[in-house]
mmCIF file of C-alpha atoms in Angstrom:
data_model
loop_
_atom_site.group_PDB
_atom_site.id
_atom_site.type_symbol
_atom_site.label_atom_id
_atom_site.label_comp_id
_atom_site.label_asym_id
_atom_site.label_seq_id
_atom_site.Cartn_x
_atom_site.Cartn_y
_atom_site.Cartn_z
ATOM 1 C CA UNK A 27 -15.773 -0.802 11.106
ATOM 2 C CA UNK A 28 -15.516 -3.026 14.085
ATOM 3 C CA UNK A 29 -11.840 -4.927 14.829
ATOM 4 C CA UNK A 30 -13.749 -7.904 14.518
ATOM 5 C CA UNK A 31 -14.636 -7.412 10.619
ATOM 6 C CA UNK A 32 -12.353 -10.505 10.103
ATOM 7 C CA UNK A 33 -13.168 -12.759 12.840
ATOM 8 C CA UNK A 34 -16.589 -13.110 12.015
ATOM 9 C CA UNK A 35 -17.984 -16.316 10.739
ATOM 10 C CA UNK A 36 -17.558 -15.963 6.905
ATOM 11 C CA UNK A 37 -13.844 -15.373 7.334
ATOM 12 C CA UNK A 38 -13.013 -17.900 9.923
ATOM 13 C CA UNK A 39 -15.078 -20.659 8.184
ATOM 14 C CA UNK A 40 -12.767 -20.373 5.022
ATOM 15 C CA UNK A 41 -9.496 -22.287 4.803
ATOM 16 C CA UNK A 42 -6.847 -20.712 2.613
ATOM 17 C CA UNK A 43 -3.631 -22.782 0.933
ATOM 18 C CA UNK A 44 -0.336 -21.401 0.520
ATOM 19 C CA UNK A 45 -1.209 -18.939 -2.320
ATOM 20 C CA UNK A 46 1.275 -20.211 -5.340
ATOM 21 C CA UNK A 47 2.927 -16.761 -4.813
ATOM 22 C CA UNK A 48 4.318 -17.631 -1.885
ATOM 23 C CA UNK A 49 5.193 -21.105 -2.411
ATOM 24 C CA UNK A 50 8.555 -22.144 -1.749
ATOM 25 C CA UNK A 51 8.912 -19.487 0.706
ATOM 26 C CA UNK A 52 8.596 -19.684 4.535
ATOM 27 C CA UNK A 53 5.883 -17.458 6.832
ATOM 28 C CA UNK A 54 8.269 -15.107 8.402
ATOM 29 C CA UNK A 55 7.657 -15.256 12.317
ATOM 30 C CA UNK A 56 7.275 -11.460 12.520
ATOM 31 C CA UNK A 57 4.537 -10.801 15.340
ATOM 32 C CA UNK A 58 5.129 -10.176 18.821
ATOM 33 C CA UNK A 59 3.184 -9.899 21.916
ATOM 34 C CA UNK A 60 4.416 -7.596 24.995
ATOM 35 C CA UNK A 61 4.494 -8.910 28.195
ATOM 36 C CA UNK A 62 0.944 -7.592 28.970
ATOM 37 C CA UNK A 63 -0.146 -9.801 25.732
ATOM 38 C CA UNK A 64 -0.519 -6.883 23.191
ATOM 39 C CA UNK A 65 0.457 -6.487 19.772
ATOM 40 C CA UNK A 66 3.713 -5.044 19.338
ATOM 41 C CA UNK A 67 3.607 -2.674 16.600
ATOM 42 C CA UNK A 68 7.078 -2.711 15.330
ATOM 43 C CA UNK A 69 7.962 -2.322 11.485
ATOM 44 C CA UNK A 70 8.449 -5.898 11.646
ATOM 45 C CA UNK A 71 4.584 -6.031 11.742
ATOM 46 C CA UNK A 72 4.581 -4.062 8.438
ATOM 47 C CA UNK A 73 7.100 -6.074 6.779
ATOM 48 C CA UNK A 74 4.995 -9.459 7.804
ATOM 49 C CA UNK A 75 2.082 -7.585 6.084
ATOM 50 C CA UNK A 76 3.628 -6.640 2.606
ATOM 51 C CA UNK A 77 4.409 -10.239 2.635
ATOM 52 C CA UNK A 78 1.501 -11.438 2.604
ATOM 53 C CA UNK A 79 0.287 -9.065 0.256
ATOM 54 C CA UNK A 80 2.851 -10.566 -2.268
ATOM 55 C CA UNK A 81 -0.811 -12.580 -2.731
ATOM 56 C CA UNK A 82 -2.949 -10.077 -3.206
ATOM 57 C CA UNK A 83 -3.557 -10.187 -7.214
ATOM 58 C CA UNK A 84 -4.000 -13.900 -6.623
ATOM 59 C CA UNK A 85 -6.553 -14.163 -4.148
ATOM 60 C CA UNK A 86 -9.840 -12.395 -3.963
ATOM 61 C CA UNK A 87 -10.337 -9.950 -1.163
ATOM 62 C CA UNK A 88 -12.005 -12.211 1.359
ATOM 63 C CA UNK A 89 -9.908 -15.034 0.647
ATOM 64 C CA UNK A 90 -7.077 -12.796 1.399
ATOM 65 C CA UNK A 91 -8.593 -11.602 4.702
ATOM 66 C CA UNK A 92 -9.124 -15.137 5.586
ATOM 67 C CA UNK A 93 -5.625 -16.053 4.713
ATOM 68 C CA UNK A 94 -3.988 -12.989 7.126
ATOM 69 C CA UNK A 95 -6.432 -14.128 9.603
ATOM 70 C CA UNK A 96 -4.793 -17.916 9.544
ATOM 71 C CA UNK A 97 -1.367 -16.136 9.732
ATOM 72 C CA UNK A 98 -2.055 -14.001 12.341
ATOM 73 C CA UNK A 99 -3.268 -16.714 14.325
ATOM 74 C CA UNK A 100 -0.476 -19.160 13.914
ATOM 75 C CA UNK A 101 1.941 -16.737 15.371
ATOM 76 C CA UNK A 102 -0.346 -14.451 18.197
ATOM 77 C CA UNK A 103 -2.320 -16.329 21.085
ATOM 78 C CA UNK A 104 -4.065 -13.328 22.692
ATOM 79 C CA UNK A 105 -7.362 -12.708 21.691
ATOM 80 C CA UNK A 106 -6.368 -8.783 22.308
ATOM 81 C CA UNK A 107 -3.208 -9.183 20.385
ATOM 82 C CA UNK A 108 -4.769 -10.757 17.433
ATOM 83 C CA UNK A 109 -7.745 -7.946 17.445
ATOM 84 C CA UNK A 110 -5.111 -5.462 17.244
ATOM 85 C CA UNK A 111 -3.507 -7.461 14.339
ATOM 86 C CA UNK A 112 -6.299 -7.381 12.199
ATOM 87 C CA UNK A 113 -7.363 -3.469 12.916
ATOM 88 C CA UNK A 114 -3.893 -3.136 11.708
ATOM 89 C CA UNK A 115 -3.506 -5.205 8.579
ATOM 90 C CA UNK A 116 -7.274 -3.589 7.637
ATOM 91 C CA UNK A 117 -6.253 -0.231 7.895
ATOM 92 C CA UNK A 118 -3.021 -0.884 6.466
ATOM 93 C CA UNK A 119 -4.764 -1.937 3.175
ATOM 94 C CA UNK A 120 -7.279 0.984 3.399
ATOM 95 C CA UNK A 121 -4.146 3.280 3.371
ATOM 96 C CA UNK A 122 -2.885 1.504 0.581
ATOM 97 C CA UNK A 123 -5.964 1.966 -1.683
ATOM 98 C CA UNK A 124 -6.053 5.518 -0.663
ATOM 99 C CA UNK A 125 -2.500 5.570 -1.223
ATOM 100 C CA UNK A 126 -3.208 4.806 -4.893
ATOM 101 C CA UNK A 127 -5.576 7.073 -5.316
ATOM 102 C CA UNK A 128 -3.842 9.978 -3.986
ATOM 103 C CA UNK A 129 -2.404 10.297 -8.267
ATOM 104 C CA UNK A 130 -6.088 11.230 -9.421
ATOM 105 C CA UNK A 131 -6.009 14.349 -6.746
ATOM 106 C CA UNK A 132 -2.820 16.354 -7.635
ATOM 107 C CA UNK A 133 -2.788 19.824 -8.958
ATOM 108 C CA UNK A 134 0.562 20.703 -8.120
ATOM 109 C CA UNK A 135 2.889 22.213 -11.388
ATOM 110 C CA UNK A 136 6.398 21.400 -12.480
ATOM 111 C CA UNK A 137 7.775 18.262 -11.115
ATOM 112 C CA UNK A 138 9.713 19.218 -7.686
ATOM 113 C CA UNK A 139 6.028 20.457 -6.458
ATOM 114 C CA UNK A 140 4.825 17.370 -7.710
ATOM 115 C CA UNK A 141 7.158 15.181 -5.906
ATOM 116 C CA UNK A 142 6.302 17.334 -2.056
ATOM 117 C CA UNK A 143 2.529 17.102 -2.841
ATOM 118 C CA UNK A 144 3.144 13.974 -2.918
ATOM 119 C CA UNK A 145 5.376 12.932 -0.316
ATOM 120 C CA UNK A 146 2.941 15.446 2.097
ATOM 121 C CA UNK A 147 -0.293 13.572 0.865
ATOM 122 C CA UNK A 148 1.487 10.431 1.480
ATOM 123 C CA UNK A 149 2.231 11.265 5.360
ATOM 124 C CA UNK A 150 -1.211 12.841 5.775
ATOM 125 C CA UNK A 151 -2.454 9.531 5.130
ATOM 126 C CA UNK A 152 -0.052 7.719 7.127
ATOM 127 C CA UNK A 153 -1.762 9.874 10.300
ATOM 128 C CA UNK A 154 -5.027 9.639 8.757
ATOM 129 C CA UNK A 155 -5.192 5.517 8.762
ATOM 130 C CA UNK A 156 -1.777 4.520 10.956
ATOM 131 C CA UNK A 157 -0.928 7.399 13.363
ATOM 132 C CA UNK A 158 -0.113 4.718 16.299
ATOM 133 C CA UNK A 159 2.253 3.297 14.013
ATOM 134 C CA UNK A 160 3.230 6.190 11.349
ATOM 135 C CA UNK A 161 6.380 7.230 12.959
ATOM 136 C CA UNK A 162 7.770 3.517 13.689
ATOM 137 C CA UNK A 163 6.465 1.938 10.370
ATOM 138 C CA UNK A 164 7.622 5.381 7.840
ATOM 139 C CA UNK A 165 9.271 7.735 9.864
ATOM 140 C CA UNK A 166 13.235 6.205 7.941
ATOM 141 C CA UNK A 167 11.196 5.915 4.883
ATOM 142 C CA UNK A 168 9.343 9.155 5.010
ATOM 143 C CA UNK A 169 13.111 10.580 5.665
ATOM 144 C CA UNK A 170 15.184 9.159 2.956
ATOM 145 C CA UNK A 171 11.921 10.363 0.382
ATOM 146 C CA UNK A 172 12.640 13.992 1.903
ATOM 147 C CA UNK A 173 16.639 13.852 1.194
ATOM 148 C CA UNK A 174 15.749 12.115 -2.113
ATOM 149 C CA UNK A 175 13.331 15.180 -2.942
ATOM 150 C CA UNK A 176 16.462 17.507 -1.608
ATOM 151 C CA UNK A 177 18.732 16.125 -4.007
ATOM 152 C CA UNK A 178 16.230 16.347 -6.784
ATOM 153 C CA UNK A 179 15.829 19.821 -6.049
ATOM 154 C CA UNK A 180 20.041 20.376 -6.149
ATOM 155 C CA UNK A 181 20.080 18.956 -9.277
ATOM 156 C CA UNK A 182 17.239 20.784 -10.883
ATOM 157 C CA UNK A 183 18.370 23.823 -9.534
ATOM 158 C CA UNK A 184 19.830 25.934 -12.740
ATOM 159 C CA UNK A 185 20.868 28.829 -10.213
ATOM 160 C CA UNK A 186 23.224 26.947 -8.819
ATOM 161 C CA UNK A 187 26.877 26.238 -10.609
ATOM 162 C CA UNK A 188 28.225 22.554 -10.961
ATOM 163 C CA UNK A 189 30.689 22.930 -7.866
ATOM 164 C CA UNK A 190 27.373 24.756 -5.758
ATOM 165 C CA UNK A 191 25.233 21.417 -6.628
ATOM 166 C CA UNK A 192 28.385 18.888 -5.642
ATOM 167 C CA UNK A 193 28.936 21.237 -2.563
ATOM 168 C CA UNK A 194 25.278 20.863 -1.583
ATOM 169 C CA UNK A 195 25.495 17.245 -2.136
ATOM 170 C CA UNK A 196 28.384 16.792 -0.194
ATOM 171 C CA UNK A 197 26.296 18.539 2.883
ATOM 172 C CA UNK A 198 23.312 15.869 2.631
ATOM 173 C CA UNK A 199 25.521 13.126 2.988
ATOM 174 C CA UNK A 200 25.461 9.884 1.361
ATOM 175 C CA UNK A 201 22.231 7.943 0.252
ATOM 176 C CA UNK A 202 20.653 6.330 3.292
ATOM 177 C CA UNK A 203 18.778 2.779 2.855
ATOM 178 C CA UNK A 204 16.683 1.521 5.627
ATOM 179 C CA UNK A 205 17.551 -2.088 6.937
ATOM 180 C CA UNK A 206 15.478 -4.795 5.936
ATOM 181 C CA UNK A 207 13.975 -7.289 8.285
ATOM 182 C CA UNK A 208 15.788 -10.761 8.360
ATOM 183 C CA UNK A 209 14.200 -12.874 6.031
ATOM 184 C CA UNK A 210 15.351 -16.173 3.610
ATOM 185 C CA UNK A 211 16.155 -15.038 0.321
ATOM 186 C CA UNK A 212 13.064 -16.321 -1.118
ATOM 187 C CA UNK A 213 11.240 -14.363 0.925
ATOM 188 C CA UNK A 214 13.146 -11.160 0.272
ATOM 189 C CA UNK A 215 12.973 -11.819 -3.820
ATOM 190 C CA UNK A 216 9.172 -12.344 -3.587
ATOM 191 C CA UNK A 217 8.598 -9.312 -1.404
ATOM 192 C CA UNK A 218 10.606 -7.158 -3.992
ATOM 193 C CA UNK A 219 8.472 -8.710 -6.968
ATOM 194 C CA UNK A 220 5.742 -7.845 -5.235
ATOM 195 C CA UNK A 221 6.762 -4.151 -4.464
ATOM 196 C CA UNK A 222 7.456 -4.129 -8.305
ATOM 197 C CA UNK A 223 4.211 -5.523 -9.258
ATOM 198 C CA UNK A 224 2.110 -3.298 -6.949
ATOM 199 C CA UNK A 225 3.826 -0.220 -8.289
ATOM 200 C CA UNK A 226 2.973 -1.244 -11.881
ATOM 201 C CA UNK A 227 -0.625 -2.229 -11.218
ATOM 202 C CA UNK A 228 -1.081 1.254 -9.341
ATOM 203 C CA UNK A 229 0.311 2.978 -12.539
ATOM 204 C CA UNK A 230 -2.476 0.639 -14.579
ATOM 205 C CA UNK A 231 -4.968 1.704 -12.342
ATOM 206 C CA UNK A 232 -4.326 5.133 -12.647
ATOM 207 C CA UNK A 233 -4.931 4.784 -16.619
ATOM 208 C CA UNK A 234 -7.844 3.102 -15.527
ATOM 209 C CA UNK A 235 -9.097 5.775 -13.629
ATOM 210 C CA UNK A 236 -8.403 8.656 -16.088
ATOM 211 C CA UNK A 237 -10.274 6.771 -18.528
ATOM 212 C CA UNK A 238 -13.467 6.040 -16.033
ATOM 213 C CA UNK A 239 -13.372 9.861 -15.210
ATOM 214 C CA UNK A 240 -14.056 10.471 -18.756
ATOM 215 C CA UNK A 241 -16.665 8.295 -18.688
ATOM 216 C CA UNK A 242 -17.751 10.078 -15.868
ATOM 217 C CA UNK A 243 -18.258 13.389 -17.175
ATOM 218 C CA UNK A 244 -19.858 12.201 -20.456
ATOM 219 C CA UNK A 245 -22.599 14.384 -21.109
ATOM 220 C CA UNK A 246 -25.948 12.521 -21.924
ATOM 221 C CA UNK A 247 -25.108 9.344 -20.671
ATOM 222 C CA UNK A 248 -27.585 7.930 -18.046
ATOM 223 C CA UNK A 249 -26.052 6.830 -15.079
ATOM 224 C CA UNK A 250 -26.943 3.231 -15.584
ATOM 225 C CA UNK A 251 -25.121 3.352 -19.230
ATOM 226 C CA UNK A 252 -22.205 5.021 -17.350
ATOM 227 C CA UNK A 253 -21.937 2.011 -14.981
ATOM 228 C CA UNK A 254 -22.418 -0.275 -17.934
ATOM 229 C CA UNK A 255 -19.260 1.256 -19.623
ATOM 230 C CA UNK A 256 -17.739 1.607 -16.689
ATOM 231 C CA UNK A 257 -17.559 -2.261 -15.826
ATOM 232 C CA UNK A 258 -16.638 -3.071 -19.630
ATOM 233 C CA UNK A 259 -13.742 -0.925 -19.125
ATOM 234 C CA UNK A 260 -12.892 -2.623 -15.697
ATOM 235 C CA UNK A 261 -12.668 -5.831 -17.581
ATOM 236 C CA UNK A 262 -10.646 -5.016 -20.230
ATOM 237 C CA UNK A 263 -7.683 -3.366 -17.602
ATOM 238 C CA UNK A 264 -8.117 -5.823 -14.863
ATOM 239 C CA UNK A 265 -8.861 -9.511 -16.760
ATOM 240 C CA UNK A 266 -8.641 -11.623 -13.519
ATOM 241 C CA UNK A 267 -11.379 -11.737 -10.755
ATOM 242 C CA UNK A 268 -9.622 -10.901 -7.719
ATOM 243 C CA UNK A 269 -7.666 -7.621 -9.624
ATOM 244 C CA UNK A 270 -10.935 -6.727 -10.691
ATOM 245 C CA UNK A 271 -12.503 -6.984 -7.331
ATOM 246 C CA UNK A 272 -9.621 -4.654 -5.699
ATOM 247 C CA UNK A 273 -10.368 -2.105 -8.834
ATOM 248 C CA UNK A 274 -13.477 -1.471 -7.691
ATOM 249 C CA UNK A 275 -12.715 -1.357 -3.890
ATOM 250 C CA UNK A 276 -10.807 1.737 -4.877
ATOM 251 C CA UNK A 277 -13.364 3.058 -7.219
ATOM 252 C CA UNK A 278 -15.530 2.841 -3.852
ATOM 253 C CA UNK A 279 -12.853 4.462 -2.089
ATOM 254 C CA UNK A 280 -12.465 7.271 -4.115
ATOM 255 C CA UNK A 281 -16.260 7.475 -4.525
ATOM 256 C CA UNK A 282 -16.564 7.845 -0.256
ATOM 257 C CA UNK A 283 -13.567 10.643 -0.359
ATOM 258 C CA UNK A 284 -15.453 13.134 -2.886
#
């Protein structure tokens, strides 16, 4: 799909309010051009994207486009810069909704192989969608998951006596938590909300799906009466528009991956 996906004239006719998520909060000035008037693609570019994603349950998909687009915009004045922008902030979201689909393709057994198949499927995506960026947007993340996993694995360990486990501990060092971009306290709350949100709807979307994959594999169902149950079920998980819309962007998603 072309950079230009969200320049086109659907997305640049539509005019977007402050989503109510976001009101009382103030557009963090997070994007950058370099003196050759590209995109700087520093985490702060991430950080400017989750928060606009704070809206994401509240608006549908292309009135979320439109509303980066007027964002992205405001702060960036070269046409190259703001092209780069919105490659980004689409295949950001693509790696997010393969991200949540990553659940419905595990096999591993017993929970510390559960945790690695994880964290591994999670950086093969990062390269799959955001290798110009994987190492400066995840590379702190991707290493305090790893030490978490580490610890996880000391603890579990029943090999190991109670002075081993503090011992090996000890050698990891303390906890390490990246440092968050300067934003108003509004901002930060909101953007925390929203992390909390997203990580619930993923888990109801992962219900979602177990229960579609049934329908699915139902013997002697014709496909249309499997898209017919299909939908009801959609609506009964996901009872706004817009979180019913971004349901079945993944179900396309995972659809295009098998």
């Amino acid at each position: 799909m072309p950079t230009s996906w969200l320049a086109g004239d659907a997305a640049s006719s539509i005019s977007v309010n402050l989503p109510a998520s976001l009101q009382g909060t103030t557009i963090p000035t997070l994007l950058k051009e370099d003196a050759h008037q590209h995109l700087q693609k520093t985490s702060d570019v991430r950080d400017f994207f989750d928060f606009l994603l704070i809206a994401q349950n509240e608006l549908p998909a292309e009135q979320l486009n439109a509303f980066a687009l007027q964002q992205i915009t405001a702060q960036l004045t070269s046409a190259a810069a703001i092209q780069e922008a919105l490659d980004l902030w689409r295949r950001y979201q693509t790696y997010r909704a393969a991200l949540g689909q990553q659940s419905n393709h595990s096999s591993a057994s017993g929970a510390v192989d559960e945790m690695l198949t994880t964290l591994n499927q999670e950086q093969a995506l990062q390269q799959q969608y955001l290798s110009d960026v994987a190492e400066v947007w995840f590379a702190q993340e991707n290493k305090e998951n790893q030490t978490a996993l580490e610890r996880f694995k000391i603890g579990a360990d029943t090999t190991l006596s109670e002075t081993e486990k503090k011992q090996r501990l000890l050698a990891l060092g303390p906890p390490q938590k990246s440092q968050p971009v300067e934003l108003s306290p509004e901002a930060t709350e909101r953007i925390q909300q929203a992390r909390q949100a997203e990580e619930a709807w993923q888990a109801q979307y992962a219900d979602y799906a177990g229960q579609r994959t049934q329908i699915e594999t139902t013997a002697g169902l014709s496909n249309d009466e499997k898209a017919l149950q299909i939908q009801q079920l959609r609506r009964r998980f996901f009872s706004s528009e817009a979180e019913a819309a971004r349901a079945l962007a993944f179900d396309r998603i995972y659809k295009n991956r098998n």
